[in-house]
mmCIF file of C-alpha atoms in Angstrom:
data_model
loop_
_atom_site.group_PDB
_atom_site.id
_atom_site.type_symbol
_atom_site.label_atom_id
_atom_site.label_comp_id
_atom_site.label_asym_id
_atom_site.label_seq_id
_atom_site.Cartn_x
_atom_site.Cartn_y
_atom_site.Cartn_z
ATOM 1 C CA MET A 1 115.310 136.176 -107.995
ATOM 2 C CA LYS A 2 117.973 133.680 -110.197
ATOM 3 C CA LYS A 3 120.783 136.278 -108.751
ATOM 4 C CA TYR A 4 118.762 135.814 -105.226
ATOM 5 C CA PHE A 5 119.364 131.866 -105.640
ATOM 6 C CA TYR A 6 122.817 132.533 -107.761
ATOM 7 C CA LEU A 7 124.103 134.306 -104.611
ATOM 8 C CA PHE A 8 122.308 131.577 -101.561
ATOM 9 C CA PHE A 9 124.175 128.666 -103.321
ATOM 10 C CA VAL A 10 127.168 130.563 -103.646
ATOM 11 C CA ALA A 11 127.524 131.329 -99.634
ATOM 12 C CA LEU A 12 125.754 128.111 -99.407
ATOM 13 C CA PHE A 13 128.982 126.218 -100.853
ATOM 14 C CA ALA A 14 131.550 128.835 -99.490
ATOM 15 C CA THR A 15 129.817 127.988 -96.141
ATOM 16 C CA MET A 16 130.237 124.263 -97.150
ATOM 17 C CA SER A 17 133.691 124.289 -97.557
ATOM 18 C CA PHE A 18 134.992 125.149 -94.342
ATOM 19 C CA ALA A 19 132.272 122.982 -92.332
ATOM 20 C CA LEU A 20 133.352 119.536 -94.043
ATOM 21 C CA THR A 21 136.878 119.627 -93.600
ATOM 22 C CA SER A 22 139.370 117.252 -91.672
ATOM 23 C CA CYS A 23 142.396 117.018 -89.844
ATOM 24 C CA SER A 24 145.317 115.228 -90.857
ATOM 25 C CA ASP A 25 145.221 114.435 -86.796
ATOM 26 C CA ASP A 26 141.989 112.103 -87.479
ATOM 27 C CA ASP A 27 143.830 109.870 -90.136
ATOM 28 C CA ASP A 28 145.350 106.708 -88.715
ATOM 29 C CA GLU A 29 148.300 105.640 -88.954
ATOM 30 C CA PRO A 30 148.259 102.457 -91.791
ATOM 31 C CA ASN A 31 150.798 100.025 -89.953
ATOM 32 C CA ASP A 32 149.937 100.664 -85.694
ATOM 33 C CA PRO A 33 149.203 97.590 -83.983
ATOM 34 C CA ASN A 34 147.015 99.860 -81.788
ATOM 35 C CA ASN A 35 144.784 100.529 -84.544
ATOM 36 C CA GLY A 36 144.460 96.828 -85.305
ATOM 37 C CA LYS A 37 145.824 97.205 -89.056
ATOM 38 C CA MET A 38 149.202 96.311 -90.114
ATOM 39 C CA GLU A 39 150.716 95.397 -93.790
ATOM 40 C CA LEU A 40 153.613 94.178 -95.656
ATOM 41 C CA THR A 41 154.111 92.915 -99.411
ATOM 42 C CA ILE A 42 155.456 89.306 -99.263
ATOM 43 C CA ASP A 43 156.457 87.721 -102.881
ATOM 44 C CA GLY A 44 154.747 91.218 -104.671
ATOM 45 C CA LYS A 45 151.414 90.914 -102.742
ATOM 46 C CA LYS A 46 150.459 93.056 -100.136
ATOM 47 C CA HIS A 47 149.142 91.442 -96.909
ATOM 48 C CA VAL A 48 146.739 93.014 -93.958
ATOM 49 C CA PHE A 49 147.064 91.276 -90.647
ATOM 50 C CA THR A 50 145.016 92.464 -88.212
ATOM 51 C CA ASN A 51 145.482 90.473 -85.107
ATOM 52 C CA THR A 52 148.504 90.216 -82.534
ATOM 53 C CA MET A 53 150.538 87.965 -80.174
ATOM 54 C CA ALA A 54 153.801 89.552 -78.863
ATOM 55 C CA ASP A 55 156.079 88.200 -76.198
ATOM 56 C CA VAL A 56 159.580 88.819 -74.736
ATOM 57 C CA ASN A 57 161.201 85.709 -73.060
ATOM 58 C CA GLY A 58 164.326 86.660 -71.663
ATOM 59 C CA ASN A 59 166.266 87.792 -74.348
ATOM 60 C CA ASP A 60 163.859 87.145 -76.882
ATOM 61 C CA TYR A 61 161.072 88.710 -78.778
ATOM 62 C CA SER A 62 158.457 87.054 -80.700
ATOM 63 C CA CYS A 63 155.733 88.440 -82.614
ATOM 64 C CA LEU A 64 152.631 86.608 -84.455
ATOM 65 C CA VAL A 65 150.904 88.664 -86.601
ATOM 66 C CA TYR A 66 147.784 87.019 -88.458
ATOM 67 C CA ASN A 67 144.571 87.130 -90.355
ATOM 68 C CA ASN A 68 142.424 84.707 -91.886
ATOM 69 C CA ASP A 69 144.105 83.148 -94.706
ATOM 70 C CA ASN A 70 148.421 83.296 -93.334
ATOM 71 C CA GLU A 71 150.320 84.181 -90.442
ATOM 72 C CA LEU A 72 153.928 85.597 -90.011
ATOM 73 C CA ASN A 73 156.079 84.808 -86.817
ATOM 74 C CA PHE A 74 158.738 87.440 -85.806
ATOM 75 C CA SER A 75 161.646 86.271 -84.026
ATOM 76 C CA ILE A 76 164.446 88.625 -82.519
ATOM 77 C CA TYR A 77 167.011 86.594 -80.934
ATOM 78 C CA GLY A 78 169.327 89.331 -78.659
ATOM 79 C CA TRP A 79 166.678 91.511 -77.490
ATOM 80 C CA ASP A 80 168.377 93.768 -75.259
ATOM 81 C CA GLU A 81 170.805 94.414 -78.038
ATOM 82 C CA VAL A 82 168.497 95.737 -80.430
ATOM 83 C CA VAL A 83 167.976 99.625 -80.610
ATOM 84 C CA LYS A 84 166.765 101.752 -83.379
ATOM 85 C CA GLY A 85 169.277 101.110 -86.251
ATOM 86 C CA SER A 86 169.819 97.673 -85.924
ATOM 87 C CA ALA A 87 170.196 95.311 -88.380
ATOM 88 C CA LEU A 88 168.286 92.392 -88.413
ATOM 89 C CA THR A 89 170.389 89.107 -89.394
ATOM 90 C CA ASP A 90 170.285 85.837 -89.851
ATOM 91 C CA GLU A 91 172.142 85.361 -86.680
ATOM 92 C CA ASN A 92 169.317 87.560 -84.332
ATOM 93 C CA PHE A 93 166.053 87.305 -86.330
ATOM 94 C CA THR A 94 164.111 84.464 -88.528
ATOM 95 C CA LEU A 95 160.978 85.092 -90.164
ATOM 96 C CA THR A 96 158.264 82.124 -89.936
ATOM 97 C CA TRP A 97 155.493 82.746 -93.318
ATOM 98 C CA SER A 98 152.875 80.696 -93.205
ATOM 99 C CA THR A 99 149.978 80.386 -96.376
ATOM 100 C CA ASP A 100 149.418 76.755 -96.504
ATOM 101 C CA GLU A 101 152.844 75.675 -95.364
ATOM 102 C CA ALA A 102 155.281 77.371 -92.892
ATOM 103 C CA ILE A 103 158.788 78.579 -94.245
ATOM 104 C CA ILE A 104 160.990 79.822 -91.566
ATOM 105 C CA GLY A 105 163.103 82.409 -93.102
ATOM 106 C CA MET A 106 166.354 83.752 -92.772
ATOM 107 C CA PRO A 107 167.736 86.764 -94.183
ATOM 108 C CA THR A 108 169.875 86.745 -96.808
ATOM 109 C CA SER A 109 171.300 90.168 -96.399
ATOM 110 C CA ASN A 110 172.936 92.388 -93.929
ATOM 111 C CA THR A 111 171.245 95.455 -95.069
ATOM 112 C CA SER A 112 167.884 94.744 -95.979
ATOM 113 C CA VAL A 113 166.030 94.188 -92.441
ATOM 114 C CA LYS A 114 166.789 97.272 -90.252
ATOM 115 C CA VAL A 115 164.789 98.363 -86.763
ATOM 116 C CA THR A 116 163.533 102.241 -87.246
ATOM 117 C CA GLU A 117 162.013 102.259 -84.158
ATOM 118 C CA LYS A 118 162.277 100.880 -80.448
ATOM 119 C CA ASN A 119 160.636 101.580 -77.412
ATOM 120 C CA SER A 120 158.605 100.336 -74.563
ATOM 121 C CA LYS A 121 155.421 99.460 -76.600
ATOM 122 C CA ASN A 122 156.807 98.806 -80.167
ATOM 123 C CA VAL A 123 159.175 97.650 -82.423
ATOM 124 C CA THR A 124 159.261 99.479 -85.979
ATOM 125 C CA ILE A 125 160.877 97.056 -88.728
ATOM 126 C CA SER A 126 161.441 97.841 -92.138
ATOM 127 C CA PHE A 127 162.183 95.536 -95.201
ATOM 128 C CA SER A 128 164.068 96.709 -98.137
ATOM 129 C CA ASN A 129 163.962 94.161 -100.728
ATOM 130 C CA ALA A 130 164.562 91.196 -98.003
ATOM 131 C CA THR A 131 164.893 87.788 -99.175
ATOM 132 C CA PHE A 132 164.416 84.918 -96.837
ATOM 133 C CA GLU A 133 165.588 81.344 -97.585
ATOM 134 C CA ASP A 134 164.494 78.552 -95.576
ATOM 135 C CA MET A 135 167.258 76.307 -93.727
ATOM 136 C CA ARG A 136 167.173 73.960 -96.370
ATOM 137 C CA GLY A 137 167.595 76.358 -99.237
ATOM 138 C CA PHE A 138 164.373 75.480 -101.425
ATOM 139 C CA GLU A 139 162.010 77.579 -100.773
ATOM 140 C CA SER A 140 162.157 82.099 -100.155
ATOM 141 C CA PHE A 141 159.919 84.803 -99.836
ATOM 142 C CA ILE A 142 160.708 88.659 -100.405
ATOM 143 C CA VAL A 143 159.489 91.139 -98.112
ATOM 144 C CA ASN A 144 158.778 94.870 -98.460
ATOM 145 C CA GLY A 145 157.355 97.665 -96.451
ATOM 146 C CA THR A 146 157.512 98.670 -92.769
ATOM 147 C CA ILE A 147 155.851 97.329 -89.550
ATOM 148 C CA THR A 148 155.093 98.397 -86.328
ATOM 149 C CA LEU A 149 154.713 95.660 -83.552
ATOM 150 C CA PRO A 150 153.707 95.826 -80.018
ATOM 151 C CA ILE A 151 156.121 94.588 -77.360
ATOM 152 C CA ASN A 152 153.509 93.455 -75.264
#
């Protein structure tokens, strides 16, 4: 009788190992505005944003991403010239970080913020220890990660 139970459980486990597997195509992308989840690390703390409002107005792009606690507003000027590989600098990009009080920051390095993808639906921006200083030079914040933002 033990022998039959043993064979039954071996067969059961072998069958279940095939029945309970999943494909990687079932996983959601972590920074996809279409699934409502976008993440960035700001000053060493991961922030997840779940809401967006984007707009292209002439040659300017803006996108507000926010959650219950804080928000980021991305502004890209000269939108038509921005392509994959473009550096976003203090001349064409600002990032407003709002928690208690808004800081309108401009990147301090020409290599720390780049467009890694731009198509008709989304723009993807990567941040590599991107330091943003406010116009007065009193406050700053550091951003790391990659975020995909909707175009409309």
